[in-house]
Coordinates of C-alpha atoms in Angstrom, one line a residue:
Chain G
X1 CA 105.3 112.7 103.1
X2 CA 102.2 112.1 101.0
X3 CA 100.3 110.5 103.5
X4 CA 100.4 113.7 106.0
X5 CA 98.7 115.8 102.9
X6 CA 94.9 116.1 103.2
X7 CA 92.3 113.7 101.7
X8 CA 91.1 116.9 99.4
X9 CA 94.9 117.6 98.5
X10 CA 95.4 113.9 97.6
X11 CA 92.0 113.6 95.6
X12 CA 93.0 116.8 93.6
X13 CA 96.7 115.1 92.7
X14 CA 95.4 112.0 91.9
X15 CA 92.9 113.5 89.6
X16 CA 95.6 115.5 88.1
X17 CA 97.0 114.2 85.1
X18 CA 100.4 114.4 87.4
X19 CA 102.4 110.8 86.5
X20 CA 101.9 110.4 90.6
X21 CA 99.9 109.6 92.9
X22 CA 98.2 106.8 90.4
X23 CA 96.0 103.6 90.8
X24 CA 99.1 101.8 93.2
X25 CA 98.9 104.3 95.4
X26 CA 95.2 104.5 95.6
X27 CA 95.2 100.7 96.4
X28 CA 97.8 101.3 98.9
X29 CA 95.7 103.8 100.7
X30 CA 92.1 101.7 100.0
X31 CA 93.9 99.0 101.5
X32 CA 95.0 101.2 104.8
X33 CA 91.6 101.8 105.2
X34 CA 90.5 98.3 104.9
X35 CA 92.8 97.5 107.6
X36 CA 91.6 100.6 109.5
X37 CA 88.0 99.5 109.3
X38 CA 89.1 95.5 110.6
X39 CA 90.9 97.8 113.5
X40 CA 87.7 99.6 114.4
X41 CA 85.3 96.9 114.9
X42 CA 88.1 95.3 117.0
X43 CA 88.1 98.2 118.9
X44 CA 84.6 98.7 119.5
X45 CA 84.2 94.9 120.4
X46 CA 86.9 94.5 122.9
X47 CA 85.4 97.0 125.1
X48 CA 81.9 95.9 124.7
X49 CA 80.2 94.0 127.4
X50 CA 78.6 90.7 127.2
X51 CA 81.5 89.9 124.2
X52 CA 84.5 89.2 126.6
X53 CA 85.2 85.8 125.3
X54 CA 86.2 87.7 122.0
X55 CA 88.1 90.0 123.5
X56 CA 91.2 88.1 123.3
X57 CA 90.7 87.1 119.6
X58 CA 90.2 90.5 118.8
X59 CA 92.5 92.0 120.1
X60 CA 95.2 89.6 118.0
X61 CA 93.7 90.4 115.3
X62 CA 93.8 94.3 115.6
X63 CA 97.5 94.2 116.4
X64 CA 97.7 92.4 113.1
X65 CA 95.6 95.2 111.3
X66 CA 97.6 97.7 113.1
X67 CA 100.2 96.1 111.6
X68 CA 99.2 96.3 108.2
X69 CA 97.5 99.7 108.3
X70 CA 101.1 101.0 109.2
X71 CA 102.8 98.8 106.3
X72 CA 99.8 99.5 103.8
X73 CA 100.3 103.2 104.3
X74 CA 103.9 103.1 104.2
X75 CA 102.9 101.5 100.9
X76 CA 101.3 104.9 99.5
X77 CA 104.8 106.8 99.0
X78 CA 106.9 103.7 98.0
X79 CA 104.3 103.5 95.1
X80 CA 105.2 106.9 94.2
X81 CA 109.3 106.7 94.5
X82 CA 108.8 103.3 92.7
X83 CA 106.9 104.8 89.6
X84 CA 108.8 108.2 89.6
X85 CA 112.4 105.7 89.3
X86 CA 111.2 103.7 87.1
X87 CA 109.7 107.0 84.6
X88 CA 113.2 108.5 85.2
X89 CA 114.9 105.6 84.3
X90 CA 113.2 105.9 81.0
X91 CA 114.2 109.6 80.4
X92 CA 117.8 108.1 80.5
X93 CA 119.6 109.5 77.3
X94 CA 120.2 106.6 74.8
X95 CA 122.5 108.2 71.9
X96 CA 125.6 106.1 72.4
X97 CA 125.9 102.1 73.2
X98 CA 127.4 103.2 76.5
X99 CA 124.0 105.1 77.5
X100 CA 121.6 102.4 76.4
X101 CA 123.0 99.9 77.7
X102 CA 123.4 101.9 81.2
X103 CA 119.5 103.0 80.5
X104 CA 118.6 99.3 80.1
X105 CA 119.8 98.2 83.0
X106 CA 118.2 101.3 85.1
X107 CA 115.2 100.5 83.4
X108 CA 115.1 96.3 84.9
X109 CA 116.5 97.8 88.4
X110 CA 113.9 99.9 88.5
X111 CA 111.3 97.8 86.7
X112 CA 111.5 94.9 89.4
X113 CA 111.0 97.2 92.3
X114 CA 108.0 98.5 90.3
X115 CA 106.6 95.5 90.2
X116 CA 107.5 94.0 93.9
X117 CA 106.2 97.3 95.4
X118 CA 102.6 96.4 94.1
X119 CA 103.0 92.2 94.8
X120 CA 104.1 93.4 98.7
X121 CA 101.0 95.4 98.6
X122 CA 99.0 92.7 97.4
X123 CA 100.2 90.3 100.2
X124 CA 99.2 92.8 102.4
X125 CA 95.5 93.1 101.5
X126 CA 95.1 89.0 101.4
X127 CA 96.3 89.2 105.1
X128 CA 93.7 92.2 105.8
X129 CA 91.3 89.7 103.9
X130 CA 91.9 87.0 106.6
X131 CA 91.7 89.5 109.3
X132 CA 88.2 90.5 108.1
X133 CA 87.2 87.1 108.3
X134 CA 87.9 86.9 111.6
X135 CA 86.6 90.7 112.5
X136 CA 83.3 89.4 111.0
X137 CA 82.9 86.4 112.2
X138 CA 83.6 87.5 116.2
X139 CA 82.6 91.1 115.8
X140 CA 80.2 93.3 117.6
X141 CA 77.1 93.0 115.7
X142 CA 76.4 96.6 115.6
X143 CA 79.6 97.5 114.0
X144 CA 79.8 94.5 111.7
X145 CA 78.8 96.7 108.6
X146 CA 82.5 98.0 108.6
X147 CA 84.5 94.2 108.5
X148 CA 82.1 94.0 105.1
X149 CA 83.3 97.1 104.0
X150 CA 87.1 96.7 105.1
X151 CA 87.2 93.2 103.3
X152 CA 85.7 94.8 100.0
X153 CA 88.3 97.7 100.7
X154 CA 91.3 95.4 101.0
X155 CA 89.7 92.9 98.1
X156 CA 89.6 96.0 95.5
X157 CA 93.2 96.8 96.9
X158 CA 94.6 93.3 96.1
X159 CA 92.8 93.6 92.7
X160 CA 94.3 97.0 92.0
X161 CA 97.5 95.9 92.7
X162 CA 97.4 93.1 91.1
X163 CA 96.9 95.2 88.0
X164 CA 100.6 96.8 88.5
X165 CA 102.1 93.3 88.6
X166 CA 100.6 92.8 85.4
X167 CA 101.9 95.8 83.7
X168 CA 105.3 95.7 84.7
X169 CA 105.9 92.0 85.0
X170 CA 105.9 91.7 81.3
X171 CA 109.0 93.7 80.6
X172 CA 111.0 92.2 83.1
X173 CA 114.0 90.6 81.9
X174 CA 114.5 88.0 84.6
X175 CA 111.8 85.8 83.7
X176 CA 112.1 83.2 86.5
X177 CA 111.1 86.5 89.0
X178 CA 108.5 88.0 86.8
X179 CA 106.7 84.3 86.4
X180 CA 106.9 83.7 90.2
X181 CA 105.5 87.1 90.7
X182 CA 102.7 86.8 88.0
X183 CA 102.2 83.2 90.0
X184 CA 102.3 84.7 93.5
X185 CA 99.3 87.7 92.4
X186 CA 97.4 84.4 90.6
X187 CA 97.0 82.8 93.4
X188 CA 96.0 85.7 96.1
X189 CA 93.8 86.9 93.9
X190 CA 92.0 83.4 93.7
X191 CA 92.1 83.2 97.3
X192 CA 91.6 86.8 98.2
X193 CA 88.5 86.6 95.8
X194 CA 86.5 83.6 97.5
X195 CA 87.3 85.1 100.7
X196 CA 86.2 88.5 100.3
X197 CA 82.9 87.0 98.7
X198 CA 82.4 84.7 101.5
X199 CA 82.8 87.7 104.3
X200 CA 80.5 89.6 102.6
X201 CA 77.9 87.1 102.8
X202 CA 78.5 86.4 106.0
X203 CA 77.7 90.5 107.2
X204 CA 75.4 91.1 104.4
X205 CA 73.6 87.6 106.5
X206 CA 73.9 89.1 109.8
X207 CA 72.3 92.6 108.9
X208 CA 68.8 90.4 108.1
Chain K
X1 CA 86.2 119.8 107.5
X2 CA 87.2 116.1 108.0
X3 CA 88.1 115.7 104.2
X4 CA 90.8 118.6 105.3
X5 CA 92.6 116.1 107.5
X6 CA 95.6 114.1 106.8
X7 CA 95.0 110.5 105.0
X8 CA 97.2 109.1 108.6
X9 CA 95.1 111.4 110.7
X10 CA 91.7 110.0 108.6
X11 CA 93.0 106.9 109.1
X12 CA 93.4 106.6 112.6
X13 CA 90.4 107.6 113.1
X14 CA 89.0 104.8 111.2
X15 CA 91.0 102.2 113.2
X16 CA 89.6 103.6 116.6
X17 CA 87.0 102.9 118.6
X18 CA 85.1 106.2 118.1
X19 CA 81.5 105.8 116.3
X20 CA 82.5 108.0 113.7
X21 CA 84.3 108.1 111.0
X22 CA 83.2 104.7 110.2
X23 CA 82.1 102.5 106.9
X24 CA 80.3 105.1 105.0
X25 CA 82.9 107.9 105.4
X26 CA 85.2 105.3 104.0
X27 CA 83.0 104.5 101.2
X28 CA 82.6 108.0 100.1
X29 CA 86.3 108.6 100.0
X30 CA 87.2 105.1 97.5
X31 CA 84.0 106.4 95.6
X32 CA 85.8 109.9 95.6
X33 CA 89.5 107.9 94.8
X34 CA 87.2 106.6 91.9
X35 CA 86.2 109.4 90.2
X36 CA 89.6 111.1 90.5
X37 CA 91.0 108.0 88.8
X38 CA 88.5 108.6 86.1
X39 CA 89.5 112.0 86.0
X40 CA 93.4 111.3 85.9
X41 CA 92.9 108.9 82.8
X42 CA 90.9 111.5 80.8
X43 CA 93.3 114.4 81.9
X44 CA 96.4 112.2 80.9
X45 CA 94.3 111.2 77.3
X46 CA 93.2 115.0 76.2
X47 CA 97.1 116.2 76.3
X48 CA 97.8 113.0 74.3
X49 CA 99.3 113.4 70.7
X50 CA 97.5 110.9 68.4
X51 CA 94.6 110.9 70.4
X52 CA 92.6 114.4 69.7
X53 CA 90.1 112.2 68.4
X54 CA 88.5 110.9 71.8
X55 CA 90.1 114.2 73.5
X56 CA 86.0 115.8 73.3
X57 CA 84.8 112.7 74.9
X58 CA 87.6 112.3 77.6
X59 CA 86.4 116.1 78.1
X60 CA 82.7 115.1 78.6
X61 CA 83.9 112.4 81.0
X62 CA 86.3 114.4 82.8
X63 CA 83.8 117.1 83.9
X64 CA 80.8 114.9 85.0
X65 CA 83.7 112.8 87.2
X66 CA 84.8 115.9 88.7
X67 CA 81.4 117.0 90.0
X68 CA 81.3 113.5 91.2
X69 CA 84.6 113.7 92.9
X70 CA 83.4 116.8 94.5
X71 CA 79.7 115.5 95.5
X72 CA 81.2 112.3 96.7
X73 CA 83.7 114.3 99.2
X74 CA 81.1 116.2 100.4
X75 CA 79.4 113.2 101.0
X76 CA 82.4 111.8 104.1
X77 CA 80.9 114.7 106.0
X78 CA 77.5 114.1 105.6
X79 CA 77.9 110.5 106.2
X80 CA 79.4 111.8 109.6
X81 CA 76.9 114.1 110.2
X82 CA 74.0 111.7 109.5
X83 CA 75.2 109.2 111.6
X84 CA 76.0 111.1 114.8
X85 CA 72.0 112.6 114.8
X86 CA 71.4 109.4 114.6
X87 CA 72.9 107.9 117.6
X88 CA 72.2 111.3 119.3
X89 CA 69.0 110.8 118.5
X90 CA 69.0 107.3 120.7
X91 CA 70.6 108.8 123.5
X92 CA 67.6 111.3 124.1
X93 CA 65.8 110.9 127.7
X94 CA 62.8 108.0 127.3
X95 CA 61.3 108.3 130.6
X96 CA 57.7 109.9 130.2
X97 CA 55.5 108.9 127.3
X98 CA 55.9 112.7 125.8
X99 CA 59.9 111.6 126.0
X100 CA 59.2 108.4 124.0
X101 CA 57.0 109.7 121.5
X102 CA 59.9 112.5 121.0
X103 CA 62.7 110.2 120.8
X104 CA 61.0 108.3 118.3
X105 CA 60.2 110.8 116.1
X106 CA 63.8 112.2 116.0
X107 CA 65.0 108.5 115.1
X108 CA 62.8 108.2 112.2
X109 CA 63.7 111.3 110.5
X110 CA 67.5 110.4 111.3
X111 CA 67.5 106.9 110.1
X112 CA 65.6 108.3 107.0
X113 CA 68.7 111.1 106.4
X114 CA 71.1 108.0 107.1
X115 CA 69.2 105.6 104.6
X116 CA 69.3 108.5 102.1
X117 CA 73.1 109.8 102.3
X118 CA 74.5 106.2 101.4
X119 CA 71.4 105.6 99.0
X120 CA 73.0 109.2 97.3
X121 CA 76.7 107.6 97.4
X122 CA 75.6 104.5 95.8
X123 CA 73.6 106.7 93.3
X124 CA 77.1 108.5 92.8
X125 CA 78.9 105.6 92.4
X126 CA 77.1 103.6 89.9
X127 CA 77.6 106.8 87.9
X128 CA 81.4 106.6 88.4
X129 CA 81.5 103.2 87.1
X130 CA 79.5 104.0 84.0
X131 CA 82.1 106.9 83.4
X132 CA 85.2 104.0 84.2
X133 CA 83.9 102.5 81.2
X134 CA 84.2 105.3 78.8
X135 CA 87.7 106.3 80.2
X136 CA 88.6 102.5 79.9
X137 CA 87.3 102.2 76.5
X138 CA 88.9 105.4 75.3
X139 CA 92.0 106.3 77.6
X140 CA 95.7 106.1 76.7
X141 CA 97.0 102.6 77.3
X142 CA 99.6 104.0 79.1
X143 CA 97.1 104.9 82.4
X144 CA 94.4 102.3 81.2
X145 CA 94.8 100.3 84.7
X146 CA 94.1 103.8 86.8
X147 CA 90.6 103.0 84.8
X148 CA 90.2 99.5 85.9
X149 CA 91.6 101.1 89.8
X150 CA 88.9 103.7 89.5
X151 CA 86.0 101.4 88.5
X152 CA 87.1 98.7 91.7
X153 CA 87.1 101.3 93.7
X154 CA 83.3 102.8 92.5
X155 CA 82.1 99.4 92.9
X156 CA 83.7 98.5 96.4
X157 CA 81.8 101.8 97.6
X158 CA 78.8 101.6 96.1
X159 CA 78.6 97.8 97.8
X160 CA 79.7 99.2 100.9
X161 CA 77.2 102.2 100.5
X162 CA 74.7 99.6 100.3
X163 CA 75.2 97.9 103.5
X164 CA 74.3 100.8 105.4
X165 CA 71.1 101.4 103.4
X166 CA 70.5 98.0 104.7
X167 CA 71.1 98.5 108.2
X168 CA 69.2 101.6 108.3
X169 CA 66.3 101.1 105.8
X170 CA 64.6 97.7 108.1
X171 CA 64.3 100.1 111.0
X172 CA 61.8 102.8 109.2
X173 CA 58.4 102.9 109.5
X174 CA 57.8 104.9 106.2
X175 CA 57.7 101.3 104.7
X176 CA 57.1 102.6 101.4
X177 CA 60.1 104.7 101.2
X178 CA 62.3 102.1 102.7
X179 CA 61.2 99.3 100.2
X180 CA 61.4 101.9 97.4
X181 CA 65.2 102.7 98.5
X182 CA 66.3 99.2 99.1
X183 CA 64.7 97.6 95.3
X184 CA 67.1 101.0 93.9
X185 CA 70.1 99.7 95.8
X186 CA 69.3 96.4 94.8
X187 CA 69.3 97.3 91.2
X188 CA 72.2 99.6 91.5
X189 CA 73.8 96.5 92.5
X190 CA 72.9 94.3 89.9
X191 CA 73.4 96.9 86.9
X192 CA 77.3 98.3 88.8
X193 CA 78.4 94.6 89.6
X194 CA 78.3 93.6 85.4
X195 CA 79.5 97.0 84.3
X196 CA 82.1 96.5 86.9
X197 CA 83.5 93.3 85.7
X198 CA 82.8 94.4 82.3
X199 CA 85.7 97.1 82.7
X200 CA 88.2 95.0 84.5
X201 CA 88.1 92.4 81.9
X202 CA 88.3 95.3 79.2
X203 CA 91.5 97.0 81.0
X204 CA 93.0 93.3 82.0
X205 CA 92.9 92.3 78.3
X206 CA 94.4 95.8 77.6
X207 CA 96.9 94.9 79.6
X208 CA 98.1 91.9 78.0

């Protein structure tokens, strides 16, 4: 499983010019960490005295991040089994009609999980972008430097995500799904992107 | 070695309530996820037939982003290390005047090593971007979103980098030092947000 191989070991691979790990499952593990980082300063506020009232809040929101964290990370090695399909399908011979048409359809199977593997993903980080929200808004003030940098974490993951869509939605055959997908990514990015700003102002506000 | 840990072992450690590892470690390793993006593009474009022409520059590129990669891993540790001297350095006794005068000595120099070790990852950072512009402007279209990954995730740390400079930095009383690190964050800012966008918008359009 790629996520049990050290940080070093992943760095190296990814900076490999290997066809995987790429960018998806970068974003995949950037937005882990985003979700990690909403988790921490739940955890640090729940126990904190004085913050009680909180306590409840946060803790919904850090079985949400757990959540996610798990699903996001999850996320890392579907990226990988999406993109390695999809290249194989590719590598499908194509001398007779029989193979090409047997190639072509390998190459939409493959194609639309290529491109819902990176729109799940980018579902994911929007949520982690409300979380955040909520992390910074009711978080222990001495940790509140880590929702900032767990909402810009899961923004750049949506982003990066996003990207994937956009590459693979294109070829998709099945133009109702690829529009709705295209759509979908539109439209968490939009949000995603006021959000994230608006979070980051909000902890950049509270460090003075 | 924390970097020699597992990305699920990293990360729950990220989602606990322990002080460390916390925002900056994460910072270090998406600046680190950067580079190795950069790297991945220019690895993927020097092997390319039809592109020997930019294969020397994808060269040039590929070996400053690797020292980068490599400083900016070093970098988790020293994040963790910086900030645990730190609150170590809080925790010593204050109860005679020789304590107190101790005790604050030992947080200044602290908080100046934990001013300067995100101050050296933003540094790093704005460097990464700079180099996800050449790799987006010359890679092989066929990895040209693992650019626009790489330079997100540059900017997303060198933003988060920032916050803890400005945590740390209102807290010294080497004024001159701390105004002189927080105008360079500032402009690292400035400078890395355009080139940031600037690269995004060059892969998206890329993209089609």
């Amino acid at each position: 499983m790629i996520t049990q191989s050290s940080i070093e070991r992943f760095s190296d691979d990814l900076a490999s010019g290997a066809p995987t790990p790429g960018g998806g499952s970068a974003a995949a593990i950037i937005g882990a960490m985003g979700a990690a980082l909403v988790s921490m300063v739940c955890s640090v506020t729940i126990c904190k005295k004085g913050l009680e009232a909180v306590a409840p809040e946060m803790k919904t929101v850090r079985e949400q991040s757990e959540k996610l964290r798990l699903r996001l990370t999850a996320m890392v090695a579907e990226d990988v089994a999406a993109f390695d399909a999809l290249m194989a399908a590719y590598r499908l011979p194509k001398a007779s009609e029989v193979d090409k048409t047997r190639r072509a359809e390998a190459i939409q199977s493959t194609l639309r999980a290529a491109t819902e593997t990176p729109l799940d993903c980018a579902r994911a980080c929007a949520q982690v972008i409300g979380l955040a929200q909520r992390a910074g808004e009711n978080g222990y003030s001495g940790v509140i430097s880590d929702a900032g940098v767990g909402v810009l974490a899961a923004h750049t993951a949506l982003r990066s995500a996003a990207l994937n869509v956009y590459i693979n939605a294109p070829s998709l055959q099945d133009r109702e799904f690829a529009q709705q997908a295209l759509a979908e990514v539109h439209e968490l990015l939009e949000a995603g992107g006021r959000r994230s700003e608006a979070v980051y102002a909000l902890v950049r506000g509270k460090l003075g």
